[in-house]
Coordinates of C-alpha atoms in Angstrom, one line a residue:
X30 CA 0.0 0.0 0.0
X31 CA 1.2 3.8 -0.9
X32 CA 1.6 5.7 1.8
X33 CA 4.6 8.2 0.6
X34 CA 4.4 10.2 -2.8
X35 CA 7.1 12.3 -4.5
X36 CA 7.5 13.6 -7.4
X37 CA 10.4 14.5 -9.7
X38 CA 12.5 13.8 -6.6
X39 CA 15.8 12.2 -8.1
X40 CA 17.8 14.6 -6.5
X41 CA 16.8 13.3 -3.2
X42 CA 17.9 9.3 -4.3
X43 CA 21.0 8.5 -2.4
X44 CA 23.4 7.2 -4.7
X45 CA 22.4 4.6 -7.4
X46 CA 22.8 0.9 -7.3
X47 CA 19.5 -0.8 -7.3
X48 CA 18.1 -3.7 -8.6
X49 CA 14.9 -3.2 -10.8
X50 CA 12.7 -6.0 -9.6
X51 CA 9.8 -5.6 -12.1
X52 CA 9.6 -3.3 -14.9
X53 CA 6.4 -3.2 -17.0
X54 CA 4.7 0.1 -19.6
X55 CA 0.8 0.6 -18.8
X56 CA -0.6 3.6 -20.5
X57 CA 2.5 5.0 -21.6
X58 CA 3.6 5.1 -18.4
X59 CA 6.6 3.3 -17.3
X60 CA 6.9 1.4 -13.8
X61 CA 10.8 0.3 -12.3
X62 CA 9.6 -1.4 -9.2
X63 CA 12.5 -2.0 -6.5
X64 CA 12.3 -3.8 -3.0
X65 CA 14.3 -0.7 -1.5
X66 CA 15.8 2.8 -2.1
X67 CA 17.9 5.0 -0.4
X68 CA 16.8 8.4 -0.2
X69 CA 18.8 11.5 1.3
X70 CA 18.7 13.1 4.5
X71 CA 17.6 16.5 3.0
X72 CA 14.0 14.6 1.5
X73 CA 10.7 16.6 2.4
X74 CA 9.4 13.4 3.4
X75 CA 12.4 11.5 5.4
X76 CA 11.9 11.7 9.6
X77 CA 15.3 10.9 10.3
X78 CA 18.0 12.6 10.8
X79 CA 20.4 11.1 8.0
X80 CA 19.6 9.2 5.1
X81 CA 17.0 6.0 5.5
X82 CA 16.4 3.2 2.9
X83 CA 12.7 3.0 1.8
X84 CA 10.3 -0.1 1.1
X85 CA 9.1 -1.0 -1.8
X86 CA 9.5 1.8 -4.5
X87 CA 8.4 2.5 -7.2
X88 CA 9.2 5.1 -9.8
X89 CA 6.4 5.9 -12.2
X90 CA 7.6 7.7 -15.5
X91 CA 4.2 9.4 -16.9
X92 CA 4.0 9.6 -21.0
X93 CA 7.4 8.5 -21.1
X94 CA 9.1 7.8 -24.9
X95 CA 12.1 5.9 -25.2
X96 CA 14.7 7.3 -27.4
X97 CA 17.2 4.9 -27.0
X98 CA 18.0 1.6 -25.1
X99 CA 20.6 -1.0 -25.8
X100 CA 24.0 -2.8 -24.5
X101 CA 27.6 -3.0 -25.0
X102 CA 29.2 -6.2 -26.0
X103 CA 32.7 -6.3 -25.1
X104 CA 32.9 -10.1 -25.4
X105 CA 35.7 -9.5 -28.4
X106 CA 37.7 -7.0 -26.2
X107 CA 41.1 -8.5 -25.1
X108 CA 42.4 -5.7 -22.8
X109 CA 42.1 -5.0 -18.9
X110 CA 40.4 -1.6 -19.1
X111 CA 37.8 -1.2 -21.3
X112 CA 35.7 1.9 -22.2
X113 CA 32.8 0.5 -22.8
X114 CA 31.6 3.5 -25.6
X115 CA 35.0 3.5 -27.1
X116 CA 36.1 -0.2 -27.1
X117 CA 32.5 -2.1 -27.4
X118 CA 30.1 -2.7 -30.0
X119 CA 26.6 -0.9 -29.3
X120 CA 24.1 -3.3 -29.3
X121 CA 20.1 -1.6 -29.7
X122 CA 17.2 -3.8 -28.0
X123 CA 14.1 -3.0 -26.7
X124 CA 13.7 -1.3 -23.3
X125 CA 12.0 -4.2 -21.4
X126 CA 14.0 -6.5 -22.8
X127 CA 17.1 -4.9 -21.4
X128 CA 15.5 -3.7 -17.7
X129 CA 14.6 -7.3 -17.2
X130 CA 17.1 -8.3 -14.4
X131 CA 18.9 -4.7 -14.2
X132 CA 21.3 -3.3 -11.6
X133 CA 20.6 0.6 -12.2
X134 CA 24.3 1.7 -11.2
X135 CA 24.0 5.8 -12.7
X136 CA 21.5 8.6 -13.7
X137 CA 21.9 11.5 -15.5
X138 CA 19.7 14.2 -16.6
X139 CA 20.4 15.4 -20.7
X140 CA 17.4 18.0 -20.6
X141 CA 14.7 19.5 -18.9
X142 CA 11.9 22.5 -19.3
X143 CA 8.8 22.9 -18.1
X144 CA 7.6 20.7 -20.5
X145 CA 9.6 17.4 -20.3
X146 CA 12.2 15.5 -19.0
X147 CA 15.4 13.8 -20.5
X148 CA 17.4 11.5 -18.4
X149 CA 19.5 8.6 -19.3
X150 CA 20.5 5.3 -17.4
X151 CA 23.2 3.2 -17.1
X152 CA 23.9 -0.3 -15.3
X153 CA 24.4 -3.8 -15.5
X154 CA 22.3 -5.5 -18.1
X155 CA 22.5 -9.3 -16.8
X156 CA 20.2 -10.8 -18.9
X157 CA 22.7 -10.1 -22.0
X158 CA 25.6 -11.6 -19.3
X159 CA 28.0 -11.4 -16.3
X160 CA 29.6 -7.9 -17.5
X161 CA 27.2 -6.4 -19.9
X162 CA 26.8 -2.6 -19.3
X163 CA 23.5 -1.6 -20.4
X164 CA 22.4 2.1 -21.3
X165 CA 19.2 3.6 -22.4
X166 CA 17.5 7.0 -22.3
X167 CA 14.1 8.1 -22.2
X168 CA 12.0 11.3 -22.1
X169 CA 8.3 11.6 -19.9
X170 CA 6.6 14.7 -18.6
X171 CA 6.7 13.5 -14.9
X172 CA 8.3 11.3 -12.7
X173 CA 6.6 10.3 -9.1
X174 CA 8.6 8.0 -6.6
X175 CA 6.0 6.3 -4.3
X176 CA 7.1 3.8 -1.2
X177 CA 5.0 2.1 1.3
X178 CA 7.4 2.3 4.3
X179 CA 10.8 3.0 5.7
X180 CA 13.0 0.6 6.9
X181 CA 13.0 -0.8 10.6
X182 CA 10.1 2.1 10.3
X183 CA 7.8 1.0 13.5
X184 CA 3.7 2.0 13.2
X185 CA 2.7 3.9 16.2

């Protein structure tokens, strides 16, 4: 059950590593479910006094459009360091396919107005293999983070 609502609110995401448990597109509207996400001491809506992990999130992207999703195979690259842009062969797929079983690792907004959002993605793309870096970037109007508790939170 939703008890907390946010919205446009990535500046208040502690870091980035999480694990999208469920992804799925309704309406033009895409859902990233995770079991948990840490958000930053300085959120409206956090009680405590430092940053706190949160329950079950979600965040909803409303009229989202994707303009570009794929992965990097480096399966042919030979050296220690790779560069994954520079070194790897761009492979394009389609969004869902890639954000089923996805470690989001970074974020980074392109563009924004007061009409729409750009922000791109990057992270580990396991279903493609064990170090596949996966990228894609999307556009949507609005973007509302909603959470049913915080951890160790206790109902009084």
């Amino acid at each position: 059950m939703v008890k907390y609502q946010s919205v446009n609110c990535f500046e208040y995401i502690e870091s980035w590593s999480y694990y999208i448990e469920k992804a799925k597109v309704t309406n033009n509207n895409l859902y990233l479910i995770f079991d948990s996400i840490e958000i930053t001491k300085k959120h409206p809506l956090n009680p405590f006094n430092n940053g706190w992990e949160i329950n079950k999130a979600t965040l909803t992207f409303y009229d989202f459009e994707v303009i570009d999703a794929g992965y990097y195979d480096c399966s042919h690259v030979q050296k220690q360091e790779i560069i994954f842009d520079k070194d790897c062969l761009y492979v394009p797929t389609s969004l869902l396919e890639l954000i089923n079983d996805f470690t989001l690792v970074t974020e980074d907004m392109k563009e924004q107005n007061e009409t729409f959002f750009e922000h791109c993605f990057e992270g580990w793309a396991w279903k493609f293999g064990e170090d596949i870096w996966g990228y894609f970037k999307i556009c949507y109007t609005r973007m509302e983070m909603t959470w049913d508790s915080f951890y160790n939170q206790r109902d009084t």
